[in-house]
Short mmCIF file of C-alpha atoms and ligand atoms in Angstrom, two decimals:
data_model
loop_
_atom_site.label_atom_id
_atom_site.label_comp_id
_atom_site.label_asym_id
_atom_site.label_seq_id
_atom_site.Cartn_x
_atom_site.Cartn_y
_atom_site.Cartn_z
CA UNK A 173 3.16 -15.10 -12.20
CA UNK A 174 1.35 -14.64 -8.86
CA UNK A 175 -1.32 -16.78 -7.71
CA UNK A 176 -2.76 -13.17 -6.11
CA UNK A 177 -4.20 -13.07 -10.03
CA UNK A 178 -6.38 -15.33 -10.19
CA UNK A 179 -8.27 -14.42 -7.24
CA UNK A 180 -8.85 -10.70 -8.99
CA UNK A 181 -10.39 -12.89 -12.42
CA UNK A 182 -13.42 -13.78 -9.95
CA UNK A 183 -14.05 -10.32 -9.18
CA UNK A 184 -14.28 -8.54 -12.86
CA UNK A 185 -14.39 -4.47 -12.92
CA UNK A 186 -16.34 -2.25 -15.70
CA UNK A 187 -13.94 -0.67 -18.01
CA UNK A 188 -14.61 2.45 -17.63
CA UNK A 189 -13.43 1.85 -13.53
CA UNK A 190 -10.12 0.74 -14.81
CA UNK A 191 -9.34 3.42 -17.47
CA UNK A 192 -7.84 6.66 -16.46
CA UNK A 193 -8.13 9.71 -18.01
CA UNK A 194 -6.12 11.21 -20.32
CA UNK A 195 -4.44 13.60 -18.05
CA UNK A 196 -2.00 14.81 -20.39
CA UNK A 197 -5.06 16.53 -22.54
CA UNK A 198 -7.08 18.04 -19.67
CA UNK A 199 -6.45 22.08 -18.89
CA UNK A 200 -9.09 22.09 -15.85
CA UNK A 201 -10.74 19.27 -13.90
CA UNK A 202 -13.79 17.55 -15.03
CA UNK A 203 -16.76 17.28 -13.26
CA UNK A 204 -15.87 12.81 -12.86
CA UNK A 205 -13.29 14.12 -10.91
CA UNK A 206 -14.17 17.39 -8.98
CA UNK A 207 -14.31 15.46 -4.95
CA UNK A 208 -17.23 17.55 -3.45
CA UNK A 209 -19.24 15.50 -1.30
CA UNK A 210 -17.57 14.76 1.84
CA UNK A 211 -19.53 11.25 2.05
CA UNK A 212 -17.40 10.35 -1.00
CA UNK A 213 -14.80 11.19 1.24
CA UNK A 214 -14.95 9.09 4.23
CA UNK A 215 -15.15 5.63 4.16
CA UNK A 216 -17.57 4.91 7.01
CA UNK A 217 -16.72 1.80 8.61
CA UNK A 218 -12.87 3.03 8.51
CA UNK A 219 -13.09 6.47 10.58
CA UNK A 220 -15.24 4.64 12.86
CA UNK A 221 -12.33 3.50 15.53
CA UNK A 222 -14.60 0.79 16.70
CA UNK A 223 -12.43 -1.45 14.96
CA UNK A 224 -9.05 -0.65 17.35
CA UNK A 225 -9.29 -1.33 21.51
CA UNK A 226 -9.49 1.77 23.13
CA UNK A 227 -5.18 1.06 24.39
CA UNK A 228 -4.04 1.52 21.01
CA UNK A 229 -5.44 5.21 21.11
CA UNK A 230 -2.39 6.89 22.53
CA UNK A 231 1.12 8.40 21.51
CA UNK A 232 4.32 6.51 21.41
CA UNK A 233 6.12 7.83 24.27
CA UNK A 234 9.36 6.12 24.03
CA UNK A 235 12.45 8.99 23.37
CA UNK A 236 13.98 6.26 21.17
CA UNK A 237 10.74 6.49 18.49
CA UNK A 238 9.50 9.50 18.58
CA UNK A 239 12.51 12.54 18.91
CA UNK A 240 10.42 15.50 19.49
CA UNK A 241 7.56 16.08 21.64
CA UNK A 242 4.65 16.55 18.90
CA UNK A 243 3.03 13.17 17.85
CA UNK A 244 5.33 12.32 14.80
CA UNK A 245 5.66 9.36 12.73
CA UNK A 246 8.28 6.33 13.86
CA UNK A 247 11.19 6.73 12.56
CA UNK A 248 12.89 3.14 12.82
CA UNK A 249 17.06 2.96 12.34
CA UNK A 250 17.38 -1.05 11.53
CA UNK A 251 20.92 -1.95 12.39
CA UNK A 252 19.60 -0.35 15.70
CA UNK A 253 20.33 -3.51 18.62
CA UNK A 254 16.34 -2.43 19.32
CA UNK A 255 15.38 -2.40 15.66
CA UNK A 256 12.08 -5.16 16.53
CA UNK A 257 11.25 -3.69 19.74
CA UNK A 258 10.37 -0.37 18.47
CA UNK A 259 9.05 -1.65 15.04
CA UNK A 260 6.23 -3.50 17.86
CA UNK A 261 5.69 -0.49 18.90
CA UNK A 262 5.57 1.46 16.05
CA UNK A 263 2.67 -1.46 14.85
CA UNK A 264 1.05 -1.07 17.59
CA UNK A 265 0.48 2.54 17.99
CA UNK A 266 0.54 4.60 14.67
CA UNK A 267 0.44 1.66 11.48
CA UNK A 268 3.05 3.15 9.59
CA UNK A 269 6.95 3.90 10.69
CA UNK A 270 9.97 4.65 8.47
CA UNK A 271 12.97 2.80 8.32
CA UNK A 272 16.32 4.07 7.22
CA UNK A 273 19.71 1.73 7.36
CA UNK A 274 17.92 -0.52 5.62
CA UNK A 275 20.76 -1.37 3.61
CA UNK A 276 19.66 -0.83 -0.63
CA UNK A 277 21.18 1.02 -2.64
CA UNK A 278 20.06 4.12 -3.48
CA UNK A 279 20.54 3.73 -6.77
CA UNK A 280 17.54 1.49 -6.81
CA UNK A 281 14.80 3.79 -5.86
CA UNK A 282 16.54 6.19 -8.72
CA UNK A 283 16.17 2.96 -11.52
CA UNK A 284 12.41 1.78 -10.33
CA UNK A 285 11.67 5.68 -10.25
CA UNK A 286 13.15 6.62 -13.32
CA UNK A 287 11.27 3.90 -15.12
CA UNK A 288 8.53 4.95 -13.59
CA UNK A 289 7.98 8.15 -15.00
CA UNK A 290 9.14 6.59 -18.66
CA UNK A 291 6.36 5.19 -18.22
CA UNK A 292 3.70 7.61 -17.22
CA UNK A 293 5.03 10.26 -19.93
CA UNK A 294 3.66 7.50 -22.82
CA UNK A 295 1.19 9.48 -24.44
CA UNK A 296 -2.38 7.94 -23.42
CA UNK A 297 -3.34 5.99 -25.84
CA UNK A 298 0.54 3.75 -25.72
CA UNK A 299 -0.24 3.17 -22.66
CA UNK A 300 -4.02 1.79 -23.42
CA UNK A 301 -2.35 -1.39 -25.12
CA UNK A 302 -0.79 -1.99 -21.34
CA UNK A 303 -4.72 -1.30 -20.09
CA UNK A 304 -5.75 -4.36 -17.03
CA UNK A 305 -8.26 -6.59 -18.34
CA UNK A 306 -11.55 -7.06 -16.91
CA UNK A 307 -10.63 -9.64 -15.07
CA UNK A 308 -6.81 -9.36 -14.80
CA UNK A 309 -4.96 -7.46 -11.61
CA UNK A 310 -2.25 -6.67 -13.71
CA UNK A 311 -1.00 -3.74 -16.61
CA UNK A 312 -2.26 -0.07 -16.47
CA UNK A 313 -5.03 1.51 -14.79
CA UNK A 314 -7.06 2.71 -12.05
CA UNK A 315 -6.58 1.74 -8.83
CA UNK A 316 -8.67 -1.26 -7.84
CA UNK A 317 -10.67 -0.28 -6.14
CA UNK A 318 -12.67 2.48 -7.91
CA UNK A 319 -15.82 1.41 -8.16
CA UNK A 320 -16.45 2.17 -4.49
CA UNK A 321 -16.88 5.74 -5.11
CA UNK A 322 -18.83 8.17 -6.84
CA UNK A 323 -15.97 10.15 -8.02
CA UNK A 324 -12.71 9.13 -10.21
CA UNK A 325 -9.34 9.57 -8.85
CA UNK A 326 -6.49 12.86 -10.11
CA UNK A 327 -4.51 8.59 -10.10
CA UNK A 328 -3.07 6.35 -12.95
CA UNK A 329 -1.45 2.90 -11.62
CA UNK A 330 0.39 -0.32 -13.45
CA UNK A 331 0.16 -3.44 -10.81
CA UNK A 332 3.01 -5.92 -11.25
CA UNK A 333 2.93 -9.18 -10.17
CA UNK A 334 5.68 -11.29 -11.04
CA UNK A 335 7.88 -10.55 -14.35
CA UNK A 336 6.13 -7.37 -16.13
CA UNK A 337 7.37 -9.17 -19.78
CA UNK A 338 4.25 -9.27 -20.87
CA UNK A 339 2.66 -5.77 -20.42
CA UNK A 340 6.25 -4.04 -21.01
CA UNK A 341 6.59 -5.78 -24.67
CA UNK A 342 3.42 -4.18 -25.54
CA UNK A 343 4.69 -0.51 -24.60
CA UNK A 344 8.33 -0.42 -25.95
CA UNK A 345 8.49 -3.50 -28.47
CA UNK A 346 12.28 -2.73 -29.16
CA UNK A 347 13.39 -1.40 -25.75
CA UNK A 348 11.09 -3.50 -22.78
CA UNK A 349 14.15 -4.87 -21.05
CA UNK A 350 15.29 -1.92 -19.44
CA UNK A 351 11.87 -1.79 -17.74
CA UNK A 352 11.60 -5.92 -17.03
CA UNK A 353 14.93 -5.81 -14.66
CA UNK A 354 14.34 -3.18 -12.68
CA UNK A 355 11.25 -4.16 -11.75
CA UNK A 356 12.65 -7.70 -11.57
CA UNK A 357 15.74 -6.21 -9.36
CA UNK A 358 13.54 -3.80 -7.61
CA UNK A 359 10.79 -6.74 -6.54
CA UNK A 360 13.55 -9.31 -5.11
CA UNK A 361 14.95 -6.33 -2.67
CA UNK A 362 11.81 -5.56 -1.69
CA UNK A 363 11.05 -9.42 -0.65
CA UNK A 364 14.46 -9.48 1.42
CA UNK A 365 13.12 -6.21 3.21
CA UNK A 366 9.72 -7.71 3.75
CA UNK A 367 10.97 -11.20 4.66
CA UNK A 368 13.44 -9.32 7.04
CA UNK A 369 10.52 -6.47 9.04
CA UNK A 370 8.48 -9.32 9.44
CA UNK A 371 11.02 -11.62 11.48
CA UNK A 372 11.18 -8.43 13.70
CA UNK A 373 7.77 -8.57 13.80
CA UNK A 374 7.48 -11.74 14.94
CA UNK A 375 9.90 -11.01 17.10
CA UNK A 376 8.71 -8.19 19.41
CA UNK A 377 5.87 -10.40 18.81
CA UNK A 378 7.52 -12.72 21.71
CA UNK A 379 7.26 -15.64 19.27
CA UNK A 380 9.53 -18.32 20.12
CA UNK A 381 12.48 -19.60 18.09
CA UNK A 382 10.20 -22.40 16.98
CA UNK A 383 6.85 -20.29 16.16
CA UNK A 384 9.15 -18.31 14.57
CA UNK A 385 10.30 -20.58 12.08
CA UNK A 386 6.92 -21.78 11.01
CA UNK A 387 5.51 -18.67 10.68
CA UNK A 388 9.11 -17.61 8.47
CA UNK A 389 8.54 -20.90 6.46
CA UNK A 390 4.40 -19.66 5.13
CA UNK A 391 5.66 -16.52 4.55
CA UNK A 392 8.71 -17.47 2.18
CA UNK A 393 5.94 -18.40 -0.39
CA UNK A 394 5.04 -14.84 -0.07
CA UNK A 395 3.10 -13.41 -2.88
CA UNK A 396 2.97 -10.07 -3.46
CA UNK A 397 2.06 -7.61 -5.90
CA UNK A 398 4.32 -3.91 -6.98
CA UNK A 399 2.13 -1.05 -7.72
CA UNK A 400 3.60 2.26 -9.14
CA UNK A 401 1.39 5.17 -8.44
CA UNK A 402 1.41 8.33 -10.89
CA UNK A 403 -0.34 11.48 -9.53
CA UNK A 404 -0.57 13.68 -12.56
CA UNK A 405 0.31 17.55 -11.45
CA UNK A 406 -3.52 18.67 -11.58
CA UNK A 407 -4.67 22.24 -12.15
CA UNK A 408 -7.17 22.36 -8.61
CA UNK A 409 -5.76 20.04 -5.84
CA UNK A 410 -8.22 20.80 -3.46
CA UNK A 411 -11.37 19.46 -5.65
CA UNK A 412 -9.52 16.77 -6.27
CA UNK A 413 -8.23 12.95 -4.72
CA UNK A 414 -5.06 10.92 -5.83
CA UNK A 415 -6.09 8.04 -4.08
CA UNK A 416 -8.57 7.57 -1.57
CA UNK A 417 -8.63 6.48 1.92
CA UNK A 418 -8.87 2.52 1.94
CA UNK A 419 -5.97 -0.17 4.06
CA UNK A 420 -3.73 -2.46 2.24
CA UNK A 421 -4.73 -5.62 1.55
CA UNK A 422 -1.96 -7.89 2.18
CA UNK A 423 0.43 -7.90 5.18
CA UNK A 424 2.19 -4.92 4.78
CA UNK A 425 3.25 -2.29 2.53
CA UNK A 426 6.79 -0.56 1.64
CA UNK A 427 6.62 2.25 0.11
CA UNK A 428 8.90 4.01 -1.68
CA UNK A 429 7.62 7.89 -1.94
CA UNK A 430 9.89 9.64 -4.89
CA UNK A 431 10.88 13.12 -4.61
CA UNK A 432 7.64 14.90 -2.63
CA UNK A 433 5.37 14.39 0.04
CA UNK A 434 1.29 13.31 -0.35
CA UNK A 435 0.90 10.08 1.49
CA UNK A 436 -1.23 11.15 4.70
CA UNK A 437 -2.91 8.80 7.51
CA UNK A 438 -6.08 8.73 10.13
CA UNK A 439 -4.79 9.25 13.19
CA UNK A 440 -7.68 8.86 16.10
CA UNK A 441 -8.57 12.33 17.50
CA UNK A 442 -5.60 14.05 15.39
CA UNK A 443 -7.39 13.24 11.49
CA UNK A 444 -5.35 13.80 8.82
CA UNK A 445 -1.87 13.44 9.03
CA UNK A 446 0.83 14.73 6.63
CA UNK A 447 3.59 11.15 5.77
CA UNK A 448 6.89 13.34 5.64
CA UNK A 449 9.17 11.63 3.75
CA UNK A 450 12.77 10.73 6.17
CA UNK A 451 15.68 11.19 3.53
CA UNK A 452 16.91 7.83 2.68
CA UNK A 453 13.92 6.07 4.36
CA UNK A 454 11.29 3.98 3.14
CA UNK A 455 6.86 4.16 4.81
CA UNK A 456 6.56 0.43 5.96
CA UNK A 457 2.36 0.61 6.90
CA UNK A 458 0.61 -2.11 8.63
CA UNK A 459 -2.21 -4.19 6.20
CA UNK A 460 -5.71 -5.62 6.66
CA UNK A 461 -3.94 -9.56 6.97
CA UNK A 462 -1.26 -8.44 9.80
CA UNK A 463 -4.25 -6.63 11.97
CA UNK A 464 -5.64 -10.21 11.88
CA UNK A 465 -2.38 -12.24 12.12
CA UNK A 466 -2.05 -10.22 15.07
CA UNK A 467 -5.56 -9.98 16.47
CA UNK A 468 -6.05 -6.40 16.06
CA UNK A 469 -2.67 -5.23 18.30
CA UNK A 470 -1.44 -4.17 14.68
CA UNK A 471 -3.65 -1.78 12.92
CA UNK A 472 -4.47 -1.55 9.74
CA UNK A 473 -3.79 1.98 9.10
CA UNK A 474 -5.93 4.03 6.98
CA UNK A 475 -4.29 6.41 4.32
CA UNK A 476 -4.78 9.01 1.02
CA UNK A 477 -2.86 10.32 -1.26
CA UNK A 478 -3.18 14.18 -2.19
CA UNK A 479 -2.43 15.67 -5.28
CA UNK A 480 0.43 18.53 -6.58
CA UNK A 481 -0.58 21.65 -8.70
CA UNK A 482 2.15 21.67 -10.92
CA UNK A 483 4.51 18.27 -9.55
CA UNK A 484 3.99 15.07 -11.16
CA UNK A 485 4.43 12.88 -8.28
CA UNK A 486 5.11 9.23 -8.46
CA UNK A 487 5.30 6.38 -5.78
CA UNK A 488 5.64 2.59 -5.56
CA UNK A 489 4.63 0.03 -3.21
CA UNK A 490 4.96 -3.00 -2.43
CA UNK A 491 2.50 -5.46 -1.32
CA UNK A 492 3.31 -8.31 0.55
CA UNK A 493 1.13 -10.43 1.19
CA UNK A 494 0.77 -14.77 1.33
CA UNK A 495 -0.43 -17.13 -1.10
CA UNK A 496 -3.64 -17.55 -1.59
CA UNK A 497 -5.13 -20.70 -0.06
CA UNK A 498 -2.64 -19.78 2.89
CA UNK A 499 -5.02 -19.54 6.07
CA UNK A 500 -4.58 -16.35 8.19
CA UNK A 501 -6.08 -15.64 11.85
CA UNK A 502 -4.88 -14.60 14.85
CA UNK A 503 -2.24 -15.78 16.84
CA UNK A 504 -3.48 -17.95 19.42
CA UNK A 505 -1.14 -16.75 21.91
CA UNK A 506 -2.67 -12.86 22.01
CA UNK A 507 -5.45 -13.66 23.52
CA UNK A 508 -9.39 -14.69 22.53
CA UNK A 509 -9.62 -14.08 19.06
CA UNK A 510 -11.15 -10.93 17.91
CA UNK A 511 -11.33 -12.24 13.78
CA UNK A 512 -12.04 -15.16 12.82
CA UNK A 513 -9.19 -17.36 10.62
CA UNK A 514 -10.13 -17.42 7.08
CA UNK A 515 -8.14 -18.08 3.93
CA UNK A 516 -6.32 -15.24 1.98
CA UNK A 517 -8.20 -15.90 -1.01
CA UNK A 518 -11.77 -15.08 0.91
CA UNK A 519 -10.57 -12.61 2.26
CA UNK A 520 -9.68 -10.51 -1.00
CA UNK A 521 -13.02 -11.21 -2.08
CA UNK A 522 -15.43 -10.17 0.60
CA UNK A 523 -12.58 -6.72 0.24
CA UNK A 524 -13.53 -6.98 -3.69
CA UNK A 525 -16.45 -7.17 -2.81
CA UNK A 526 -17.53 -4.62 0.27
CA UNK A 527 -14.46 -2.76 1.03
CA UNK A 528 -13.42 -0.87 3.76
CA UNK A 529 -16.38 -2.99 5.72
CA UNK A 530 -14.75 -6.47 5.03
CA UNK A 531 -12.27 -6.34 8.53
CA UNK A 532 -15.14 -5.79 10.67
CA UNK A 533 -17.41 -8.43 8.52
CA UNK A 534 -14.91 -10.96 9.84
CA UNK A 535 -14.56 -9.61 13.96
CA UNK A 536 -16.23 -12.36 15.82
C1 LIG B 239 -2.18 -6.83 -4.65
C2 LIG B 239 -3.05 -5.67 -4.97
C3 LIG B 239 -3.23 -4.79 -3.16
C4 LIG B 239 -4.21 -3.84 -4.25
C5 LIG B 239 -4.89 -4.06 -4.83
C6 LIG B 239 -3.90 -5.45 -5.80
C7 LIG B 239 -2.57 -4.73 -6.78
C8 LIG B 239 -3.13 -3.30 -6.59
C9 LIG B 239 -3.32 -3.09 -5.06
C10 LIG B 239 -4.25 -1.78 -4.66
C11 LIG B 239 -3.03 -0.21 -5.14
C12 LIG B 239 -3.75 1.24 -4.99
C13 LIG B 239 -4.83 0.99 -3.02
C14 LIG B 239 -5.47 -0.43 -3.33
C15 LIG B 239 -6.77 -0.01 -1.70
C16 LIG B 239 -5.98 -0.56 -4.73
O1 LIG B 239 -7.11 -0.58 -5.21
O2 LIG B 239 -5.01 -1.29 -5.71
C17 LIG B 239 -4.30 -1.34 -3.64
C18 LIG B 239 -4.94 -3.62 -3.23
C19 LIG B 239 -5.22 -3.52 -1.88
O3 LIG B 239 -4.31 -3.78 -0.86
O4 LIG B 239 -6.90 -4.17 -1.91
O1 LIG B 240 1.47 6.98 -3.24
C1 LIG B 240 1.26 7.10 -2.11
O2 LIG B 240 1.93 7.65 -1.52
C2 LIG B 240 0.04 5.66 -1.48
C3 LIG B 240 0.03 4.93 -2.57
C4 LIG B 240 -0.75 3.55 -1.78
O3 LIG B 240 -1.47 3.91 -0.41
C5 LIG B 240 -1.26 2.75 -2.24
O4 LIG B 240 -0.72 2.39 -3.57
O5 LIG B 240 -1.92 1.86 -1.86
FE1 LIG B 241 -2.07 2.21 0.26
#
């Protein structure tokens, strides 16, 4: 089991921040889930783009990245010989991009999505048997960041770190193996892809082979999490929020948006931009630890998820991180450090206390 689990044990949550609404039993949106107050909706520090240097506020010009004249999220073919450069550029400008030709079989996504749907379509009382414990990191429940918002999100999640067998067994006592196999295989494939992307990123940063080897050694120990997200159909999608605006804490996130769009990113000047899926692609975004490691060159992108009136949207997010005791600080070759170095554990502790303010609190 991943040692990220232990970090979260130190910041226990209250049960009402863990237990999702029984979405199957409601016909209208209860007041607890109506987001009318704008302040709730927009975390202050994230919107304050002082976190990001002026030079990053430009549009991608490279025609290989953006095939049309309207700015849109880059789509990068991982088999292109220049892919590493494009990945580096996309991390600097958008903090998010799609990858195609990633080599993963379509069946893998069909399987993980169908298992996720099998889980979320269980009756609420059954899912509650796998509820995350107050000091726990894995299992069924609301998003970990729930306590920072006065309203609840139209969302339920299932978090896996390592093996899912303990929770799967209580959900399906006689039929849990398939779920575990699919989740194990998915995590294995994602780990390999995260490794490949990390290597491209290091290359794009101009690291020497020796420096690359060192960094890869650190990354080969990655600590990760798999998050199944469910956004049930909502009677009033304009007054509800799927996932509130946030940045992801770890290095990189690999997102599979199943069959419907719903992810939006906050872009300087443009506001909220819908992240349309490209066929067969995966969506990659930069997380806070990568933001620190790149000395702010790569930006940890603020994003949110919206909900649908009739469609039950499911997404699968893989968070690639580092062991809790590893130290993350800006690469020295990227200029004077703009963030102080700290352990993953310390950073996640700050995130648990300050959410979107954590990154600015470690600025030098
Ligand atoms: C390893 C991770 C990463 C977590 C916490 C833990 C497991 C679940 C992840 C999420 C998923 C939903 C958004 C987020 C903000 C949340 O509330 O839970 C993420 C958070 C983070 O990136 O900080
Ligand atoms: O469902 C989505 O599209 C976004 C999920 C997400 O941001 C997350 O799990 O951190
Ligand atoms: Fe996220």
